[in-house]
Coordinates of C-alpha atoms and ligand atoms in Angstrom, one line a residue:
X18 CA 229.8 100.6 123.8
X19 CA 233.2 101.1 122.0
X20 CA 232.8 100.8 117.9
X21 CA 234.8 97.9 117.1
X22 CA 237.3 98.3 114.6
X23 CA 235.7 95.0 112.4
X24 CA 232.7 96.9 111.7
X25 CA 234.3 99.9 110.3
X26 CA 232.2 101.2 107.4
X27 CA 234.5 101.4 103.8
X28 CA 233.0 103.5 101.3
X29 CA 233.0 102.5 97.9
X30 CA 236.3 103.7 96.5
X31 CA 238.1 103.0 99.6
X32 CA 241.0 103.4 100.1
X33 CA 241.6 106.0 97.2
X34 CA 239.3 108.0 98.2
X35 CA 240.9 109.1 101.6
X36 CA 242.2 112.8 101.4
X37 CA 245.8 111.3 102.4
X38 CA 245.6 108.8 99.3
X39 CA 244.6 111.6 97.0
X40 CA 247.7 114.0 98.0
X41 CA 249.8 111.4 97.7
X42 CA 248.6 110.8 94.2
X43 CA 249.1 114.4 93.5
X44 CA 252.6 114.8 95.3
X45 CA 253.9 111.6 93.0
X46 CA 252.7 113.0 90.2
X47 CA 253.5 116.8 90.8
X48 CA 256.8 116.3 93.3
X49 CA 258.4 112.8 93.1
X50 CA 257.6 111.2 89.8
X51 CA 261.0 112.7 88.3
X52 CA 263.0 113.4 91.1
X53 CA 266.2 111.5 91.3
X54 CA 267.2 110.1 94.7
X55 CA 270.6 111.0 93.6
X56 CA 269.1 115.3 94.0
X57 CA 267.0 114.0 97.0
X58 CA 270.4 114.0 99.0
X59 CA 272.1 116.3 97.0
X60 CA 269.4 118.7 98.5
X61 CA 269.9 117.4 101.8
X62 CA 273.1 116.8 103.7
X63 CA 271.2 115.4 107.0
X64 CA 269.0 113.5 104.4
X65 CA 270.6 110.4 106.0
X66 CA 270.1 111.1 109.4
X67 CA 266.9 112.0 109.1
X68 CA 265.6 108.8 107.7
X69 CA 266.4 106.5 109.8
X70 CA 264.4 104.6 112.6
X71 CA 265.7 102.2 115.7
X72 CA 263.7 99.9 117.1
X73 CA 265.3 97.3 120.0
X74 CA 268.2 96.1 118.3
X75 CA 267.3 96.7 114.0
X76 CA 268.4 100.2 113.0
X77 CA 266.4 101.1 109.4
X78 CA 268.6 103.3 107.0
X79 CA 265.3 104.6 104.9
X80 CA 267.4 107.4 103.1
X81 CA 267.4 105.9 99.6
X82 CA 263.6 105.8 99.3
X83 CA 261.6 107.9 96.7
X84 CA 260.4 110.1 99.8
X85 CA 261.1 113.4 101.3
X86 CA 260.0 114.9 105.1
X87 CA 256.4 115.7 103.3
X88 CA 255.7 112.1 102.2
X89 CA 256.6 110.9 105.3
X90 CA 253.5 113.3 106.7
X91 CA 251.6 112.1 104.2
X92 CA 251.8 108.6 104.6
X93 CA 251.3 109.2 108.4
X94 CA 247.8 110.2 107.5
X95 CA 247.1 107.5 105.2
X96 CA 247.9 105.3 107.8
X97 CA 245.5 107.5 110.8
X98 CA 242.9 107.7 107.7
X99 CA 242.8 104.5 107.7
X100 CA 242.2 103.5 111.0
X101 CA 245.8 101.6 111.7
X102 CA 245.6 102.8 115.5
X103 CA 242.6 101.4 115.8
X104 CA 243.9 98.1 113.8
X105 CA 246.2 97.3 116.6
X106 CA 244.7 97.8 119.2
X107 CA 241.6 95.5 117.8
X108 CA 244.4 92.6 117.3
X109 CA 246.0 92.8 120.6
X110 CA 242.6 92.8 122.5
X111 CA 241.8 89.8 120.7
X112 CA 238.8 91.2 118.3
X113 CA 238.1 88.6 115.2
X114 CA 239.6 91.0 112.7
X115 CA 240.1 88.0 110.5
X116 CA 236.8 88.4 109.7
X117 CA 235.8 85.5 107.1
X118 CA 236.8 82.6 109.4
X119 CA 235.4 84.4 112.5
X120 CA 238.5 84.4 114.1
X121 CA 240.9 86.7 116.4
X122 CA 244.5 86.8 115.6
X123 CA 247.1 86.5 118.4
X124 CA 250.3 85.4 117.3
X125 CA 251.0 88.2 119.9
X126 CA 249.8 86.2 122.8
X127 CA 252.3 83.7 121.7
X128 CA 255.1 85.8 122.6
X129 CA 253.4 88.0 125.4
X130 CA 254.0 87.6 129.3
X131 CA 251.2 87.2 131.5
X132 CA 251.1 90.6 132.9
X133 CA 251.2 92.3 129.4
X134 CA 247.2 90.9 129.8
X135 CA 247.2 90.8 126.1
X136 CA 243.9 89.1 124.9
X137 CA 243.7 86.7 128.2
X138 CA 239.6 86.6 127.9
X139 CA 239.7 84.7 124.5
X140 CA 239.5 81.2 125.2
X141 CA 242.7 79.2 125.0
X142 CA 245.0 82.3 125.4
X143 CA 245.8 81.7 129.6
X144 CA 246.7 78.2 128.4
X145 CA 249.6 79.8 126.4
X146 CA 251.9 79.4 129.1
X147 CA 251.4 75.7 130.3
X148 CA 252.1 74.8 126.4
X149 CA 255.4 76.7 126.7
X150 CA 256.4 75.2 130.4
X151 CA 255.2 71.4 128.7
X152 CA 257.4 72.4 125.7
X153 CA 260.3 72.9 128.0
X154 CA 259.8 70.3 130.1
X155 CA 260.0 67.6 127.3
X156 CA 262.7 69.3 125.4
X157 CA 264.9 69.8 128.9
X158 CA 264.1 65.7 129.1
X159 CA 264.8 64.7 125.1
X160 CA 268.3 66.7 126.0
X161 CA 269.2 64.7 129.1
X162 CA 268.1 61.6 128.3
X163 CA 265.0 61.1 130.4
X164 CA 263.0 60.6 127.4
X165 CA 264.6 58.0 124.8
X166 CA 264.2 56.3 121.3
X167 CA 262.4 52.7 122.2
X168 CA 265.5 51.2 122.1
X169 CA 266.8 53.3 125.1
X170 CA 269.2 55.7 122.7
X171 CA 268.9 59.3 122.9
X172 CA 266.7 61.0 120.8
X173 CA 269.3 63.3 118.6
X174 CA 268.3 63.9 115.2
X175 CA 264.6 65.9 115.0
X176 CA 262.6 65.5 111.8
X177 CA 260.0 68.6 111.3
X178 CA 257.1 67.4 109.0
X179 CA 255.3 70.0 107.9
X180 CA 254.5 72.4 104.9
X181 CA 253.6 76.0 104.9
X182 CA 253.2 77.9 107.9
X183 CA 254.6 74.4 109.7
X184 CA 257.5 73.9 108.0
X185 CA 259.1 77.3 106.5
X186 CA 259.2 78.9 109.7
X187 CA 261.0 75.9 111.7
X188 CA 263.4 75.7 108.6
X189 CA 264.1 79.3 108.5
X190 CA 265.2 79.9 112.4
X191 CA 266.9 76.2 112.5
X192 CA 269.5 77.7 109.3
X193 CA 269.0 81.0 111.0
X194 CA 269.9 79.9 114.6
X195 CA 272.8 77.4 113.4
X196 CA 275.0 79.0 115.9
X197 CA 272.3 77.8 118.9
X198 CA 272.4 74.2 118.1
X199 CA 272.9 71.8 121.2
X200 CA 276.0 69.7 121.2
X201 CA 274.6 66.4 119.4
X202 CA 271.6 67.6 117.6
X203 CA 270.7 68.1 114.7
X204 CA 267.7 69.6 113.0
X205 CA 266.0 67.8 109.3
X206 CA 262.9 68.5 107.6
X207 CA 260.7 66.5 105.4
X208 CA 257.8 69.0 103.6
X209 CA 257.3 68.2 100.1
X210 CA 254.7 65.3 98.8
X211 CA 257.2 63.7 96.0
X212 CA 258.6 61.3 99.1
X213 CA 262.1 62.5 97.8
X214 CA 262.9 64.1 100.9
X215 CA 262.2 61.2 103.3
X216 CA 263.5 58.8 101.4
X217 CA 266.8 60.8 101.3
X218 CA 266.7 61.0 105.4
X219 CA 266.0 57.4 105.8
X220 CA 268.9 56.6 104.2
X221 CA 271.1 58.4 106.6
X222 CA 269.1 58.3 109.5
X223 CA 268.9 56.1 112.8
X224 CA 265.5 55.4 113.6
X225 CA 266.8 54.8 116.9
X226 CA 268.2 58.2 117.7
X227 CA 265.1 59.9 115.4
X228 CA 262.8 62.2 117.0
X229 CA 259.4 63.0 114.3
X230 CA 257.8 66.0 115.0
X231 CA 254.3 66.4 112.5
X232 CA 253.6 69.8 112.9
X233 CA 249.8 70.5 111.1
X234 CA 247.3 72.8 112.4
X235 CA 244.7 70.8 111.5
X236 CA 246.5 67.7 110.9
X237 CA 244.9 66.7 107.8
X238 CA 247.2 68.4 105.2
X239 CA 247.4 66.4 102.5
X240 CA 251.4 66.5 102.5
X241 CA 252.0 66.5 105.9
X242 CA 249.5 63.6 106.4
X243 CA 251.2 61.4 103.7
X244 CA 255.0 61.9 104.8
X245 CA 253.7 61.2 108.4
X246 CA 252.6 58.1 107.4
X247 CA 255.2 57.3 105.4
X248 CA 257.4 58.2 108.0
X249 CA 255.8 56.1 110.9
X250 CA 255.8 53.4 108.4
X251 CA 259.2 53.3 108.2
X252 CA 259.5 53.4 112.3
X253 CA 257.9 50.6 112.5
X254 CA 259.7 48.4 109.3
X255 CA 262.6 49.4 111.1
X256 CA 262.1 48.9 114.8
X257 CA 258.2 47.9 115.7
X258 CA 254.7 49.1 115.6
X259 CA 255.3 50.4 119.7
X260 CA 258.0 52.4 118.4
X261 CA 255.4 54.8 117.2
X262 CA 255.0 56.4 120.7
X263 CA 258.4 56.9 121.1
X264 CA 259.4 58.4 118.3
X265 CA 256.5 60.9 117.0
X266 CA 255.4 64.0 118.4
X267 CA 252.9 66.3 117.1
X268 CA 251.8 70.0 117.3
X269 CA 248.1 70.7 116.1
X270 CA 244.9 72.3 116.7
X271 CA 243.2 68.4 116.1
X272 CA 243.3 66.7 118.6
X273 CA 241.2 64.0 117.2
X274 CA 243.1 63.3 114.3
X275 CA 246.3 63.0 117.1
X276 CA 244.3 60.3 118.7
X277 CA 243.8 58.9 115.4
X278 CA 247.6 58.6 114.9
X279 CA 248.5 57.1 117.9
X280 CA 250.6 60.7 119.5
X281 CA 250.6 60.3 123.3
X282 CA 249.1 62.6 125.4
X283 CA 252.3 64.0 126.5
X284 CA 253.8 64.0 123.3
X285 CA 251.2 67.1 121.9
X286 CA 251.6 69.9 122.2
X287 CA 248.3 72.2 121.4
X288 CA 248.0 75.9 119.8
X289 CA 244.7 77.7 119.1
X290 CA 242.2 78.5 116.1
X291 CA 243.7 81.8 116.1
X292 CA 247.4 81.2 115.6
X293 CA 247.3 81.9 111.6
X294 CA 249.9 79.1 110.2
X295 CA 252.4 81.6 108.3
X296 CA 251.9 82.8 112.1
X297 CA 252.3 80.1 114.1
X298 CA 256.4 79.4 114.7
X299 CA 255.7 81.4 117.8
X300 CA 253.1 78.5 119.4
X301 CA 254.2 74.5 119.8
X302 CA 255.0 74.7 115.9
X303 CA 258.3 76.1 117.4
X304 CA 258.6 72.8 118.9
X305 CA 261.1 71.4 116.5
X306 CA 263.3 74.3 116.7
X307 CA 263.1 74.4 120.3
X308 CA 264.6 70.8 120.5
X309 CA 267.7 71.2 118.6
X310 CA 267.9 75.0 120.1
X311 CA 266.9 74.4 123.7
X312 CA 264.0 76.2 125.0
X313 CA 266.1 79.0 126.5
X314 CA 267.0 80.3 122.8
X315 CA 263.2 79.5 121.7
X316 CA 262.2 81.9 124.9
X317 CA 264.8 84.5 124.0
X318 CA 262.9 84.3 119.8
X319 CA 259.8 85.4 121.8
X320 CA 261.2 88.1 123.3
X321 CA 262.2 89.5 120.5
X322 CA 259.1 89.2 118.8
X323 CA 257.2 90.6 122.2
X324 CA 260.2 93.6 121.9
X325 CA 258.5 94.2 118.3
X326 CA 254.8 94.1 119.6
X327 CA 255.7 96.5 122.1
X328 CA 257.5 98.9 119.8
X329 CA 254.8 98.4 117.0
X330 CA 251.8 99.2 119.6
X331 CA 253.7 102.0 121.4
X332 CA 254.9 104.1 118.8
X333 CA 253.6 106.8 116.8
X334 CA 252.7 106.3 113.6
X335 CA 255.8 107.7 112.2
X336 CA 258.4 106.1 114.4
X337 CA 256.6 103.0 113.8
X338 CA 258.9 100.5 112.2
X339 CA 256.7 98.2 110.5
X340 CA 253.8 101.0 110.1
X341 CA 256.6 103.0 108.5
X342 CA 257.7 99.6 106.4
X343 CA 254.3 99.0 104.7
X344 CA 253.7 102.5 104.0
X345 CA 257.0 102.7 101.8
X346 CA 255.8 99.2 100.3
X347 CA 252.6 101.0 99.6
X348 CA 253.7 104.2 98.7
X349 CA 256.0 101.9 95.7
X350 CA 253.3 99.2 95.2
X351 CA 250.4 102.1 94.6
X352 CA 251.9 105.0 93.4
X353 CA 255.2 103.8 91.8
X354 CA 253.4 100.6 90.4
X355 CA 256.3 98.3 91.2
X356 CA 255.1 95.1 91.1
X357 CA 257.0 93.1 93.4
X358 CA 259.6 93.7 96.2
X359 CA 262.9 91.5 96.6
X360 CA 264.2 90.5 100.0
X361 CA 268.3 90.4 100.4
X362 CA 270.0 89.7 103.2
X363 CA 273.6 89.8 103.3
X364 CA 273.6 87.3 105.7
X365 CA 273.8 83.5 104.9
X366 CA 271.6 82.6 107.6
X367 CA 269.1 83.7 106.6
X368 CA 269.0 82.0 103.7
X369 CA 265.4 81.0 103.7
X370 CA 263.9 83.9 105.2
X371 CA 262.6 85.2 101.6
X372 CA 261.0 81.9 101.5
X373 CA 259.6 82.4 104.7
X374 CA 258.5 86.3 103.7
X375 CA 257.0 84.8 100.6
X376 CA 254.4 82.9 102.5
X377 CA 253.9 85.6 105.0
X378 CA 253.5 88.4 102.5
X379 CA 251.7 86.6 99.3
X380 CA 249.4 84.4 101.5
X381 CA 248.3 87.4 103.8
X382 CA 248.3 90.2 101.1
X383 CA 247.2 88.1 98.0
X384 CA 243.8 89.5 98.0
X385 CA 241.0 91.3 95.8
X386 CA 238.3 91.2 98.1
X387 CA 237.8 93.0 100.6
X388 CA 236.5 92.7 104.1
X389 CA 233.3 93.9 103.4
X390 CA 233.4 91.1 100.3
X391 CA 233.6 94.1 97.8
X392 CA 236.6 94.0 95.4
X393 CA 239.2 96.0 96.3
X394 CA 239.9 99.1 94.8
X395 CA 243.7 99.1 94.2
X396 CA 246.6 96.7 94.2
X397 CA 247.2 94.4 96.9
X398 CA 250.1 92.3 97.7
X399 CA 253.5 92.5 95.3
X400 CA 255.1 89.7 94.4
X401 CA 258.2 88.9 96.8
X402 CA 261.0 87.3 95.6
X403 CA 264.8 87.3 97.1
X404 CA 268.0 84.9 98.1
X405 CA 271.0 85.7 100.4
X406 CA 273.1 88.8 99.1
X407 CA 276.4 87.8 97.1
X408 CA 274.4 84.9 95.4
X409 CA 271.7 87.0 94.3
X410 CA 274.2 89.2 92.8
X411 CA 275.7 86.7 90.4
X412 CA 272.5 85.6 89.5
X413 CA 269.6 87.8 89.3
X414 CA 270.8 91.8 90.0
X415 CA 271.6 92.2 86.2
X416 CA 267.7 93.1 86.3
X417 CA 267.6 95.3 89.4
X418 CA 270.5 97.3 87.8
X419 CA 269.2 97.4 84.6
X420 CA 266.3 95.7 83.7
X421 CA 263.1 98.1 83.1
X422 CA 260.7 97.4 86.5
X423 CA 261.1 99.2 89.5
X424 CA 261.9 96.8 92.1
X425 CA 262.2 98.0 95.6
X426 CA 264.3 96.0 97.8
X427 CA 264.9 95.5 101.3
X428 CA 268.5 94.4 102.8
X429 CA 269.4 92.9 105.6
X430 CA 272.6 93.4 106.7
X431 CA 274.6 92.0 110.3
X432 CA 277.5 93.9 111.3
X433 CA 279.7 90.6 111.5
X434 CA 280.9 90.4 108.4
X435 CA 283.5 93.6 106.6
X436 CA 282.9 91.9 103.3
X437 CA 279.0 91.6 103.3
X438 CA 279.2 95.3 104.7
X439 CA 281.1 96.5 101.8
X440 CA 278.6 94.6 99.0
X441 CA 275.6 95.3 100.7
X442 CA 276.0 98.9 101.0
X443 CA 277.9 99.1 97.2
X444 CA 275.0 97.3 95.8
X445 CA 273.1 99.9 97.9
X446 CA 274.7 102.9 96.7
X447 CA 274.8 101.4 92.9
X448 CA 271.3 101.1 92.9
X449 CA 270.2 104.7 93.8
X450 CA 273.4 106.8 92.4
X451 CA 273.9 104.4 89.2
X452 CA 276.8 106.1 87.2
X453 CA 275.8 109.5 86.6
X454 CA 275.6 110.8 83.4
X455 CA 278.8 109.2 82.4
X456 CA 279.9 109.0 78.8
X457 CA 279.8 105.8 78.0
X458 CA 278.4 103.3 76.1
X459 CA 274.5 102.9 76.4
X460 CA 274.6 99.3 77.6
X461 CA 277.7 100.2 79.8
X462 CA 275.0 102.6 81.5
X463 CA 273.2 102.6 85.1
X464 CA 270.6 104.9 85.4
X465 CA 270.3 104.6 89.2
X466 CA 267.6 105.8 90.8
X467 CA 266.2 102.4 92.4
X468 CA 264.9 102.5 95.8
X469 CA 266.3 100.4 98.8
X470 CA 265.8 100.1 102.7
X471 CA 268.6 98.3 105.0
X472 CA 268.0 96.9 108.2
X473 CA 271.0 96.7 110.2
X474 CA 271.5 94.8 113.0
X475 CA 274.7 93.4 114.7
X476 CA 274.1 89.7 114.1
X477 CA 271.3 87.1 114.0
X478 CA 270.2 86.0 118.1
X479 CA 267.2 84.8 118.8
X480 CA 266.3 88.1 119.7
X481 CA 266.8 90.0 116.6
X482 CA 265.2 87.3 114.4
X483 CA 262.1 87.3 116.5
X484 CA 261.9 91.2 116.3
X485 CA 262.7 90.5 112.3
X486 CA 260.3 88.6 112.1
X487 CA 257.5 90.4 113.8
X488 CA 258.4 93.4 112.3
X489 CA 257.3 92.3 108.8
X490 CA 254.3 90.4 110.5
X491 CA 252.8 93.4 111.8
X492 CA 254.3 95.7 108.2
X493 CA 251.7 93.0 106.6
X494 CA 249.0 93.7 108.9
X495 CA 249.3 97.5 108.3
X496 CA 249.2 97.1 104.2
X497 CA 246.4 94.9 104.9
X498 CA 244.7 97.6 107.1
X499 CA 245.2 99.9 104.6
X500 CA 243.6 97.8 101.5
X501 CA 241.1 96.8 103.6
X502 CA 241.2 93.4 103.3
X503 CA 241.7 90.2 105.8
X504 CA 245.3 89.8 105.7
X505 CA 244.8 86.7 107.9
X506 CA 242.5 83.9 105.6
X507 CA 243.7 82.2 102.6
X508 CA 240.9 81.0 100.6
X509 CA 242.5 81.0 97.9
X510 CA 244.8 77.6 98.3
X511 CA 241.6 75.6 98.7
X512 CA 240.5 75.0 95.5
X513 CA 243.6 73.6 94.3
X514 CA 243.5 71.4 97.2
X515 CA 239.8 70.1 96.6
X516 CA 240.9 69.4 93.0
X517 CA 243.7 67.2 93.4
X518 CA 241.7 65.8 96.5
X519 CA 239.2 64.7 93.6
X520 CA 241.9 63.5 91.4
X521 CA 243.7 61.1 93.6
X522 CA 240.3 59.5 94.5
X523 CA 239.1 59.0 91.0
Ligands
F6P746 O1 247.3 75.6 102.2 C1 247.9 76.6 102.9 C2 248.0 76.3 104.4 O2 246.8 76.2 104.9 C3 248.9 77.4 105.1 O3 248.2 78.5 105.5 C4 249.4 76.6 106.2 O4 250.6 77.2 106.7 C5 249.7 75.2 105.5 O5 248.7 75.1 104.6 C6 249.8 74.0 106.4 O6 248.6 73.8 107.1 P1 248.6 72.9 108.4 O7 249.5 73.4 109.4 O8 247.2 72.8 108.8 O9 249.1 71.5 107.9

């Protein structure tokens, strides 16, 4: 029988102790330490052309990285050391890599079609498709009437209550996808536990024409729960307690605490133990989205993110998009000792995608233990921070100019707009080339010499978000891979939650 990639064996100074991990130490020390990225291209005319990547419709302009053609090879072997083939092909045939809740992980499934047989032995995963055709039935009948508010009004404004995973991606690709919205709808969403959010909804909302959608995997989130039942309290003050049945739909692993609720049987809409929540826009989560987008753009975000799957498990580990994105986030995070990464894109809608990155990233790579429950024996995740381009320069790119921390940053930058073009790539060129050795006064001085990727991509479809957003899923998985940790559990919110839990019934 085939060794399964969960019971690989890490020694005890993994991953430091891999041959590719010590010449990288050496060729930062020895090679790259001092080097300027202004000499980098000074040394090489082609040095653009030769670091850059396409995959689907995202081009990556790597160029103005700390890295030459040798550290590309040698983070190619740091990512073969360290078993990353192997990685992927353990998550899309459905192994429990995330190992300490004994579960697989296949967001991919979510976005696969059946005859890309990814996974379809693992219980649930051949009922991925019945959710989807369920999911379009109801939202093709919310959009033409068929199914009303209890009063008989359509059903026009849709309310996402979640938090986490089950509200930050909704929000994200609702502001993203703005463009998509049907005539008439309109998207809200109601997350935090301070009731302000509600409160400021019911004020301008018709519970007539209002469509709930509570969105908890396991439908007991403290948060979620409370503004639910604030919510259907309101439902039924305003019109009555049968009101409830018209005017709630949920999406949840529980189906139990559904029942409990009083959600219809065809108002659910199920997803699986091993649809992660920072993971899980992709499964009836999207639900939300897909009513205020129609199910044809929600189908066309899939395919994106299956374009991504199919580019991430295809390519070689050097033409590898998000392989090639978390070894440059490694190469900065453990060699460089940058200590967190901002996210910019120069694109208003994707306004909240740093929020949604922030989840993804710090919840999956916030680790020091690993898989084998040793501690780990090097950094883990950096802090990510960010906010839509001109914005973030009036506020916070004093410090990436010239504050003293290395902060790496990735921009996202659509072709739609001349004057984002021309900020993005002058903050871009500022950034690495600074001002030379200019005579001027100190404070008057950039030193340059700070590190950026863009991704450029014509404009935000559903397509390209979903292969965004699957490209940094899977650039998580690799770091993870590579620390050798579970990128997919997140033990670490619990306690907090037991504690206040405590408080509140004291
Ligand atoms: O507490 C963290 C977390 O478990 C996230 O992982 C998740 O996205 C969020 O809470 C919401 O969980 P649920 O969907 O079960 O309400």
């Amino acid at each position: 029988m085939a060794k399964k990639y969960t019971d690989r064996k890490l020694s005890a100074r993994y991953p430091t102790d891999l041959p590719a991990w010590k010449k990288l130490a050496e060729h930062y020390r020895n090679d790259m330490r001092k080097t300027h990225l202004r000499d980098l291209f000074a040394r090489d005319k082609k040095r653009a052309l030769k670091f850059e990547l396409r995959s689907g419709d995202l081009l990556l302009d790597y160029s103005r990285n700390h890295l030459t053609s040798a550290t590309r090879k040698m983070l190619a072997q740091l990512a073969r050391q360290s078993d990353i083939p192997a990685a992927i092909e353990a998550m899309f045939a459905g192994e429990k890599i995330n190992k300490t809740e004994g579960r697989a992980v296949l967001h991919v499934a979510l976005r696969a079609k059946i005859a890309d047989t990814v996974a379809l032995e693992t219980p649930g995963v051949s009922e991925v498709w019945e959710v989807l055709t369920k999911m379009e039935s109801f939202v093709d009948q919310v959009h033409g009437g068929a199914i009303k508010g209890s009063t008989g009004k359509k059903l026009t404004d849709i309310v996402n209550i979640g938090i986490g995973g089950s509200d930050l991606g909704p929000v994200m690709a609702s502001r993203a996808l703005r463009t998509y919205w049907k005539d008439g709808m309109r998207f809200h969403s109601v997350s935090n536990i301070d009731g302000t959010q509600l409160d400021d909804l019911t004020r301008e909302l018709d519970p007539e024409t209002t469509l709930f959608v509570v969105c908890s995997k396991t439908f007991t989130t403290l948060e979620t729960m409370t503004n639910a039942n604030a919510a259907r309290a309101w439902v039924i003050d305003q019109l009555d307690e049968l009101a409830v049945q018209y005017h709630f739909v949920a999406a949840s692993t529980n189906h139990a605490a559904m029942d409990d609720f009083g959600i219809r049987s065809d108002f659910r809409f199920g997803f699986w133990d091993w649809v992660g929540g920072r993971y899980s826009l992709w499964s009836a989560v999207g639900l939300s989205l897909a009513l205020v987008v129609g199910m044809d753009t929600f189908k066309a975000l899939l395919s994106g993110g299956r374009r991504m799957d199919m580019h991430f498990r295809q390519s070689p580990l050097d033409e590898n998009m998000p392989v090639l994105l978390a070894l440059i986030g490694i190469w900065y995070n453990n060699f460089f000792g940058a200590q967190s990464q901002a996210i910019l894109p120069y694109d208003n809608r994707l306004d909240r995608f740093p929020a949604y990155l922030q989840q993804l990233q710090m919840e999956s790579s916030g680790k020091s233990v690993r898989m084998d429950g040793k501690p780990v024996r090097c950094n883990t995740g950096m802090i990510i921070w960010g906010e839509a381009g001109n914005n973030a320069q009036h506020s916070f790119y004093q410090l990436l100019h010239q504050g003293t921390r290395l902060v790496p940053v990735d921009f996202l930058l659509p072709a739609t707009s001349p004057l984002s073009t021309a900020n993005c790539l002058a903050q871009a060129e500022a950034l690495m080339d600074g001002t030379g050795d200019a005579d001027v006064e100190p404070y008057r001085v950039h030193v340059g010499n700070r590190p950026s990727n863009t991704i450029h991509y014509e404009s935000v479809t559903p397509e390209v978000l979903g292969q965004l957003i699957a490209l940094y899923e899977h650039k998580v998985f690799v770091e993870g891979v590579i620390w050798g940790i579970d990128s997919f559990d997140q033990w670490g919110v619990e306690l907090g939650k037991k504690l206040a839990n405590a408080r509140l019934s004291t």
